[in-house]
Coordinates of C-alpha atoms in Angstrom, one line a residue:
M1 CA 0.0 0.0 0.0
T2 CA 1.2 3.5 -0.7
T3 CA 1.7 6.0 2.1
T4 CA 1.3 9.3 0.4
T5 CA -1.4 9.6 -2.2
A6 CA -4.6 7.6 -2.6
P7 CA -4.6 5.1 -5.5
S8 CA -7.0 5.8 -8.3
R9 CA -10.1 3.7 -8.7
T10 CA -10.0 1.0 -11.4
A11 CA -12.5 0.5 -14.2
S12 CA -13.8 -2.6 -12.3
A13 CA -14.8 -0.6 -9.3
P14 CA -18.6 -0.5 -9.0
P15 CA -20.6 2.8 -8.9
G16 CA -21.3 4.0 -5.4
P17 CA -19.4 3.1 -2.2
R18 CA -18.7 -0.5 -1.2
R19 CA -19.2 -1.1 2.5
M20 CA -16.0 -1.5 4.4
H21 CA -15.4 -4.1 7.1
L22 CA -13.1 -3.2 10.0
A23 CA -11.6 -5.3 12.8
A24 CA -9.1 -4.5 15.6
H25 CA -6.0 -6.6 16.3
F26 CA -4.8 -6.4 19.9
P27 CA -1.2 -5.2 19.9
G28 CA 1.3 -6.8 22.2
V29 CA 3.9 -9.3 21.0
N30 CA 4.0 -8.3 17.3
N31 CA 6.9 -6.2 15.9
T32 CA 4.7 -3.2 15.3
T33 CA 4.1 -2.5 19.0
V34 CA 6.0 0.3 20.7
W35 CA 6.8 0.0 24.4
T36 CA 8.7 3.3 24.9
G37 CA 7.9 7.0 24.4
D38 CA 4.1 7.2 24.2
P39 CA 2.0 6.0 27.2
V40 CA 1.7 2.2 27.1
G41 CA -0.2 -0.4 29.1
S42 CA 0.1 -4.1 29.9
Q43 CA -0.3 -6.8 27.3
I44 CA -1.9 -9.1 29.9
D45 CA -4.0 -6.8 32.1
F46 CA -7.7 -7.2 31.4
A47 CA -8.1 -3.4 31.4
S48 CA -6.0 -3.2 28.2
F49 CA -8.2 -5.7 26.4
E50 CA -11.3 -4.0 27.6
H51 CA -10.1 -0.6 26.5
L52 CA -9.3 -1.6 22.9
A53 CA -12.5 -3.7 22.6
R54 CA -14.7 -0.9 23.8
T55 CA -13.0 1.5 21.4
A56 CA -13.5 -0.9 18.5
E57 CA -17.2 -1.3 19.4
R58 CA -17.5 2.5 19.6
G59 CA -16.2 2.6 16.1
R60 CA -18.7 0.0 15.0
F61 CA -16.0 -2.5 14.0
D62 CA -17.0 -6.0 13.0
F63 CA -14.7 -7.8 15.4
F64 CA -11.8 -7.8 17.9
F65 CA -8.9 -10.1 17.1
L66 CA -6.5 -11.9 19.4
A67 CA -3.4 -13.7 18.4
E68 CA -2.1 -16.8 20.1
G69 CA 1.2 -18.1 21.2
L70 CA 1.7 -21.7 22.5
R71 CA 5.3 -21.1 23.5
L72 CA 7.4 -18.1 24.4
R73 CA 9.7 -17.3 21.5
E74 CA 13.5 -17.5 22.1
H75 CA 16.5 -15.8 20.6
K76 CA 20.0 -17.1 21.3
G77 CA 18.5 -19.3 24.1
R78 CA 16.7 -16.5 25.9
I79 CA 13.1 -15.5 25.9
H80 CA 12.4 -12.9 23.2
D81 CA 11.9 -9.4 24.7
L82 CA 8.4 -9.0 23.3
D83 CA 7.2 -12.2 25.1
V84 CA 8.6 -11.6 28.6
M85 CA 5.3 -10.4 29.9
G86 CA 3.5 -13.6 28.8
R87 CA 0.8 -14.5 26.2
P88 CA -2.7 -15.1 27.7
E89 CA -5.1 -17.7 26.3
A90 CA -7.4 -16.1 23.8
I91 CA -10.8 -17.7 24.4
T92 CA -10.6 -17.0 28.1
V93 CA -9.9 -13.3 27.5
L94 CA -12.7 -13.1 24.9
S95 CA -15.2 -14.8 27.2
A96 CA -14.6 -12.0 29.7
L97 CA -14.9 -9.4 27.0
A98 CA -18.3 -10.8 26.0
A99 CA -19.6 -9.4 29.3
V100 CA -18.4 -5.8 28.7
T101 CA -19.3 -5.5 25.0
D102 CA -22.7 -5.9 23.2
R103 CA -22.2 -6.3 19.5
L104 CA -18.5 -6.6 18.7
G105 CA -17.3 -9.9 17.3
L106 CA -14.8 -11.8 19.3
A107 CA -12.1 -13.7 17.3
A108 CA -9.6 -16.1 18.9
T109 CA -6.6 -17.5 17.1
V110 CA -6.3 -21.2 18.0
S111 CA -4.0 -23.8 16.5
A112 CA -5.5 -26.8 14.6
T113 CA -2.3 -28.7 15.3
F114 CA -2.2 -28.8 19.1
N115 CA -5.9 -29.0 19.9
E116 CA -8.7 -31.5 19.4
P117 CA -12.0 -30.9 17.5
Y118 CA -14.4 -31.9 20.2
E119 CA -12.8 -29.8 23.0
L120 CA -12.2 -26.7 20.8
A121 CA -15.7 -26.9 19.2
R122 CA -17.2 -27.0 22.7
R123 CA -15.2 -23.9 23.9
L124 CA -16.0 -21.9 20.8
S125 CA -19.7 -22.9 20.9
T126 CA -19.7 -21.8 24.6
L127 CA -18.2 -18.4 23.6
D128 CA -20.9 -18.1 20.9
H129 CA -23.6 -18.8 23.4
L130 CA -22.2 -16.4 26.0
S131 CA -21.8 -13.6 23.6
G132 CA -25.1 -14.0 21.8
G133 CA -23.5 -15.1 18.5
R134 CA -20.3 -13.1 18.2
A135 CA -17.6 -15.8 18.3
A136 CA -14.9 -16.4 15.6
W137 CA -12.1 -18.9 15.2
N138 CA -8.9 -17.9 13.4
V139 CA -7.6 -21.3 12.3
V140 CA -3.8 -21.5 12.3
T141 CA -1.5 -24.4 11.7
T142 CA 1.7 -25.3 13.6
S143 CA 4.4 -27.7 12.4
D144 CA 7.5 -26.9 14.4
A145 CA 9.0 -29.2 17.0
F146 CA 9.9 -26.2 19.2
T147 CA 6.3 -25.5 19.9
G148 CA 5.5 -29.2 20.0
E149 CA 7.8 -29.7 23.0
N150 CA 5.0 -28.2 25.2
F151 CA 2.7 -31.1 24.1
R152 CA 2.6 -34.9 24.5
R153 CA 2.9 -35.6 20.8
G154 CA 5.7 -33.1 20.2
G155 CA 6.6 -31.8 16.8
F156 CA 5.5 -34.9 14.9
L157 CA 3.4 -33.1 12.3
D158 CA 5.1 -32.7 8.9
R159 CA 4.7 -29.3 7.3
A160 CA 3.0 -30.9 4.3
D161 CA 0.3 -32.3 6.6
R162 CA -0.7 -29.2 8.4
Y163 CA -3.5 -28.1 6.1
V164 CA -4.7 -31.7 5.8
R165 CA -5.2 -31.8 9.5
A166 CA -6.7 -28.4 9.6
A167 CA -9.3 -29.2 7.0
E168 CA -10.3 -32.4 8.8
F169 CA -10.4 -30.4 12.1
V170 CA -12.7 -27.8 10.8
A171 CA -15.0 -30.3 9.1
T172 CA -15.2 -32.3 12.4
A173 CA -16.0 -29.2 14.4
R174 CA -18.7 -28.3 12.0
A175 CA -20.2 -31.7 12.3
L176 CA -20.4 -31.3 16.0
W177 CA -21.9 -27.9 15.7
D178 CA -24.6 -29.3 13.3
S179 CA -25.4 -32.3 15.5
W180 CA -28.2 -30.6 17.5
P181 CA -31.3 -30.2 15.1
A182 CA -34.1 -27.7 15.5
D183 CA -36.0 -30.0 17.9
G184 CA -33.2 -29.7 20.5
T185 CA -32.4 -33.4 20.7
A186 CA -28.7 -34.3 20.5
R187 CA -27.7 -36.7 17.8
P188 CA -24.5 -38.8 17.9
V189 CA -21.5 -37.8 15.7
A190 CA -19.3 -40.4 14.2
H191 CA -16.1 -39.3 12.4
Q192 CA -13.1 -41.4 11.6
G193 CA -10.3 -39.9 9.5
P194 CA -6.5 -39.9 9.2
H195 CA -6.1 -37.4 12.1
F196 CA -9.3 -37.7 14.3
H197 CA -11.6 -40.4 15.5
V198 CA -14.7 -38.8 17.2
R199 CA -17.7 -40.8 18.3
G200 CA -20.2 -39.4 20.8
E201 CA -22.7 -36.6 21.4
F202 CA -21.9 -32.9 21.6
T203 CA -22.9 -31.2 24.9
L204 CA -24.3 -27.9 23.5
P205 CA -27.3 -27.0 21.4
R206 CA -26.8 -25.1 18.2
S207 CA -25.3 -21.7 19.0
P208 CA -26.8 -18.3 17.8
Q209 CA -24.7 -18.2 14.6
G210 CA -24.9 -21.9 13.9
H211 CA -21.2 -22.0 13.4
P212 CA -18.7 -19.5 14.8
V213 CA -17.1 -17.5 12.0
I214 CA -14.0 -19.1 10.5
I215 CA -11.0 -16.9 9.8
Q216 CA -7.8 -18.1 8.1
A217 CA -4.5 -16.4 7.8
G218 CA -2.1 -17.3 5.0
D219 CA -0.8 -16.1 1.6
S220 CA 0.7 -19.4 0.3
A221 CA -1.0 -21.3 -2.5
E222 CA -2.2 -24.0 -0.1
G223 CA -3.4 -21.3 2.4
R224 CA -5.4 -19.6 -0.3
E225 CA -7.0 -22.9 -1.4
F226 CA -7.8 -23.8 2.3
A227 CA -9.4 -20.4 2.8
A228 CA -11.5 -20.7 -0.5
A229 CA -12.8 -24.1 0.7
T230 CA -13.3 -23.4 4.4
A231 CA -13.0 -19.8 5.6
D232 CA -15.5 -16.9 6.1
V233 CA -12.7 -14.3 6.4
I234 CA -9.1 -14.4 5.3
F235 CA -6.5 -12.4 7.2
T236 CA -3.7 -11.4 4.9
R237 CA -1.3 -8.6 4.1
H238 CA -0.1 -7.0 0.9
S239 CA 1.9 -3.9 0.3
T240 CA 0.5 -2.3 -2.8
L241 CA -2.8 -1.8 -4.5
A242 CA -1.8 -4.1 -7.4
A243 CA -0.7 -6.9 -5.1
G244 CA -3.9 -6.6 -3.1
Q245 CA -6.0 -6.8 -6.3
E246 CA -4.0 -9.8 -7.5
F247 CA -4.6 -11.6 -4.2
Y248 CA -8.2 -10.6 -4.1
A249 CA -8.9 -11.8 -7.7
D250 CA -7.0 -15.1 -7.1
V251 CA -8.8 -16.1 -3.9
K252 CA -12.2 -15.0 -5.0
G253 CA -11.7 -16.9 -8.3
R254 CA -11.1 -20.1 -6.4
L255 CA -14.6 -19.9 -4.7
P256 CA -16.8 -21.3 -7.5
A257 CA -14.9 -24.6 -7.5
H258 CA -16.1 -25.0 -3.9
G259 CA -19.7 -24.0 -4.6
R260 CA -19.3 -20.6 -3.1
D261 CA -20.0 -17.0 -4.3
A262 CA -17.7 -14.0 -4.0
D263 CA -19.5 -12.5 -1.0
S264 CA -19.1 -15.6 1.1
L265 CA -15.5 -14.9 1.9
K266 CA -14.3 -11.5 3.1
I267 CA -10.6 -10.5 2.5
M268 CA -9.2 -8.3 5.2
P269 CA -5.5 -7.5 5.2
G270 CA -3.8 -6.5 8.4
V271 CA -2.7 -2.8 8.2
T272 CA -1.2 -0.1 10.3
F273 CA -1.9 3.7 10.3
V274 CA -0.3 6.9 11.3
L275 CA -2.3 10.1 11.5
G276 CA -1.1 13.7 11.4
D277 CA -2.6 17.2 11.1
T278 CA -0.7 17.6 7.8
A279 CA 0.9 15.1 5.4
A280 CA 4.3 16.2 6.5
D281 CA 3.4 15.9 10.2
A282 CA 2.1 12.3 9.5
Q283 CA 5.3 11.4 7.7
E284 CA 7.4 12.7 10.5
R285 CA 5.4 10.8 13.1
A286 CA 5.7 7.7 11.0
A287 CA 9.5 8.0 10.9
T288 CA 9.6 8.4 14.7
I289 CA 7.4 5.4 15.2
R290 CA 9.6 3.2 12.9
R291 CA 12.7 4.2 14.9
E292 CA 10.9 3.3 18.1
Q293 CA 9.8 -0.1 16.6
V294 CA 13.4 -0.8 15.4
S295 CA 15.6 0.0 18.3
P296 CA 19.4 -0.6 18.0
Q297 CA 18.9 -3.9 19.8
N298 CA 15.9 -4.9 17.7
A299 CA 17.9 -4.1 14.5
L300 CA 20.7 -6.5 15.5
V301 CA 18.1 -9.2 16.4
A302 CA 16.5 -8.8 12.9
L303 CA 20.0 -9.1 11.4
E304 CA 20.9 -12.2 13.3
Q305 CA 17.7 -13.9 12.1
V306 CA 18.9 -13.5 8.6
W307 CA 22.6 -14.1 9.1
G308 CA 22.1 -17.0 11.6
V309 CA 25.0 -16.0 13.8
D310 CA 25.7 -13.8 16.9
L311 CA 26.2 -10.2 15.6
S312 CA 26.1 -8.5 19.0
A313 CA 29.6 -7.1 18.3
H314 CA 28.4 -5.2 15.3
D315 CA 27.5 -1.5 15.5
P316 CA 23.8 -1.0 14.6
D317 CA 24.8 2.3 13.1
G318 CA 27.5 0.7 11.0
P319 CA 27.6 -1.3 7.8
L320 CA 26.0 -4.7 7.2
P321 CA 28.2 -7.9 7.5
D322 CA 30.3 -8.5 4.5
F323 CA 30.0 -12.3 4.8
D324 CA 27.1 -14.6 3.7
P325 CA 24.6 -16.0 6.2
V326 CA 25.3 -19.2 8.1
P327 CA 21.7 -20.5 8.8
D328 CA 21.3 -21.8 12.3
P329 CA 17.8 -23.2 13.1
E330 CA 18.5 -23.1 16.8
L331 CA 19.3 -19.3 16.9
A332 CA 15.7 -18.1 16.9
Q333 CA 13.0 -20.4 18.0
G334 CA 9.2 -20.0 17.6
R335 CA 9.6 -17.3 15.0
V336 CA 8.7 -17.2 11.3
R337 CA 11.6 -18.6 9.3
I338 CA 13.4 -16.5 6.7
G339 CA 12.7 -18.2 3.3
D340 CA 16.2 -17.9 1.7
P341 CA 18.6 -16.1 4.0
K342 CA 21.3 -15.7 1.3
A343 CA 18.7 -14.0 -1.1
V344 CA 17.5 -11.7 1.8
A345 CA 21.1 -10.8 2.7
D346 CA 22.0 -10.0 -0.9
R347 CA 18.9 -7.8 -1.2
W348 CA 19.6 -5.9 2.1
R349 CA 23.2 -5.3 1.2
A350 CA 22.3 -4.0 -2.3
L351 CA 19.8 -1.6 -0.7
S352 CA 22.3 -0.5 2.0
E353 CA 25.0 0.2 -0.6
A354 CA 22.7 2.0 -3.0
K355 CA 21.3 4.3 -0.3
G356 CA 24.2 4.4 2.1
L357 CA 22.1 2.9 4.9
S358 CA 23.4 1.5 8.3
I359 CA 22.2 -1.8 9.8
R360 CA 19.4 -0.1 11.7
E361 CA 18.4 2.1 8.7
T362 CA 18.3 -1.0 6.5
V363 CA 16.1 -3.0 8.9
I364 CA 13.8 0.0 9.3
E365 CA 13.4 0.3 5.5
T366 CA 13.0 -3.4 4.7
T367 CA 10.7 -4.5 7.6
G368 CA 8.4 -1.5 7.6
R369 CA 4.7 -2.3 7.8
Q370 CA 3.1 1.2 7.9
S371 CA 0.2 1.0 5.5
F372 CA -1.8 4.3 5.7
V373 CA 0.1 7.5 6.6
G374 CA -1.5 10.9 6.3
T375 CA -4.2 13.2 7.5
P376 CA -7.5 11.6 8.7
A377 CA -9.1 12.7 5.4
A378 CA -6.3 11.2 3.3
V379 CA -6.3 7.9 5.2
A380 CA -10.1 7.7 4.9
E381 CA -9.9 8.3 1.1
E382 CA -7.1 5.8 0.6
M383 CA -8.9 3.1 2.5
T384 CA -12.1 3.7 0.7
A385 CA -10.3 3.5 -2.6
F386 CA -8.7 0.2 -1.8
V387 CA -12.1 -1.4 -1.0
A388 CA -13.6 0.2 -4.1
A389 CA -10.8 -1.1 -6.3
R390 CA -11.4 -4.7 -4.9
A391 CA -8.0 -4.9 -3.3
A392 CA -9.8 -5.8 0.0
D393 CA -13.2 -6.1 1.6
G394 CA -12.0 -4.3 4.7
F395 CA -9.0 -4.1 7.1
I396 CA -7.8 -5.5 10.4
L397 CA -6.1 -2.6 12.1
V398 CA -2.9 -3.3 14.1
P399 CA -2.2 -0.3 16.3
H400 CA 1.3 0.4 17.5
L401 CA 0.3 1.3 21.1
T402 CA -1.3 -0.8 23.9
P403 CA -4.1 -0.2 24.7
G404 CA -4.9 3.3 23.3
G405 CA -3.5 2.9 19.8
L406 CA -7.0 2.7 18.2
D407 CA -8.4 5.9 19.9
D408 CA -7.2 8.4 17.3
F409 CA -8.5 6.3 14.4
V410 CA -12.0 5.9 15.9
D411 CA -12.2 9.6 16.8
R412 CA -10.8 11.1 13.6
V413 CA -11.1 8.6 10.7
V414 CA -14.3 6.6 11.5
P415 CA -16.6 9.7 11.3
L416 CA -15.2 10.4 7.8
L417 CA -15.7 6.8 6.7
Q418 CA -19.3 7.0 8.0
E419 CA -19.9 10.3 6.1
R420 CA -18.7 8.6 2.9
G421 CA -21.3 5.9 3.5
V422 CA -18.7 3.1 3.5
L423 CA -18.9 2.3 7.3
R424 CA -22.0 1.6 9.3
T425 CA -23.2 4.2 11.8
E426 CA -25.0 1.6 13.9
Y427 CA -24.9 -2.1 14.1
E428 CA -27.8 -3.6 12.0
G429 CA -27.7 -7.0 13.6
A430 CA -26.6 -8.8 16.7
T431 CA -24.3 -11.5 15.5
L432 CA -20.8 -11.4 13.8
R433 CA -22.3 -13.1 10.8
S434 CA -24.7 -10.3 10.4
H435 CA -21.9 -7.7 10.6
L436 CA -20.0 -9.5 7.9
G437 CA -23.0 -10.1 5.7
L438 CA -22.6 -13.8 6.0
P439 CA -25.6 -16.2 6.0
E440 CA -26.2 -18.7 8.8
P441 CA -24.7 -22.1 7.8
V442 CA -27.2 -24.5 6.2
R443 CA -27.9 -27.5 8.2
P444 CA -27.0 -30.7 6.4
A445 CA -29.9 -33.0 5.3
G446 CA -31.3 -34.9 8.2
K447 CA -30.2 -32.4 10.9
G448 CA -33.5 -30.8 11.3

């Protein structure tokens, strides 16, 4: 996405505004969060979750989104700095938030690798009942042995099997959710597959949404196909209008093969924002935030994840290493792997040499995730244009501050989006499915 001027609408954009869906991602352990300078709060205190959720509901957002971490990440054998305060369990937090919100959807990230369909289907159905139909499950897969060490079966799962297991997991959960027909009499579920063998009765009647909303995150070919077959929302990211349009067209184009229409899956990239009174003010603030996000220490950590060796003796304000990476899978544990360290290192060095950038400056430029930077009016215009041009159906906003990072957006941008007619001024329905414009799942034949 650009950060200066709004992209022009394409010929394919329909007349009149397209409605925009918005969600709020709770900041905390991601690399966008700033813990110095501006006032910050705890990433585990319930008051922080409540503040962001109430702000999102005040802005008439579709849902509140929590990430998950099944093991604290490590770097050079020590707990990663962003994880030192811990990572709470998502469904527990969302169950508490159900009591202090009325309409906001509540989305939990839960791994399909280290959970079981019956147990998780029951927890999600409970959340859907408690919240009056506002539950969502962000389905993620986990294949690394490092995370698996916290579980009995360890890291047995081959990477190639992760989506096979996830697809069977979701299908089994849906069978459990469908097992109570309209007459309220539980019917046995019998499933036997390569990953799960479930035989018994579900303990809860059909929840207000029928099924909690299914979210999936992933940009790979297998992730796109899994989303087209299974998900109601796909959480992605893309950096330009053209890339967003390509992804949007590709995923939406896969839906007919699964008997689905274009409106049955919402594409919502994760984005950040920086607001200013003028364009120059916003750019200055964005530069300051990036330097806070990439401290000298964080710059060296990012460099070590590419080079695979201890670089603590290097000066963050000095040049990049002149030797090639020596990949070490034990250096950083529980973090996303660098695809091709040599290719990344070559690209970083070429950029550094061309622009005369130090280590820290190179990391700032290559890892930046600032999506919308400008005045509130410019940001509202650019976001509207992205949706109109079918690069997205909406956005999952990732603030850089906990917990007040969404306040400015709701106060200054939301009213402009509402004036444009692209964002609701009031909730029309009570469930998350109604917010997203998704129908209630059809009961299979014989389920009442």
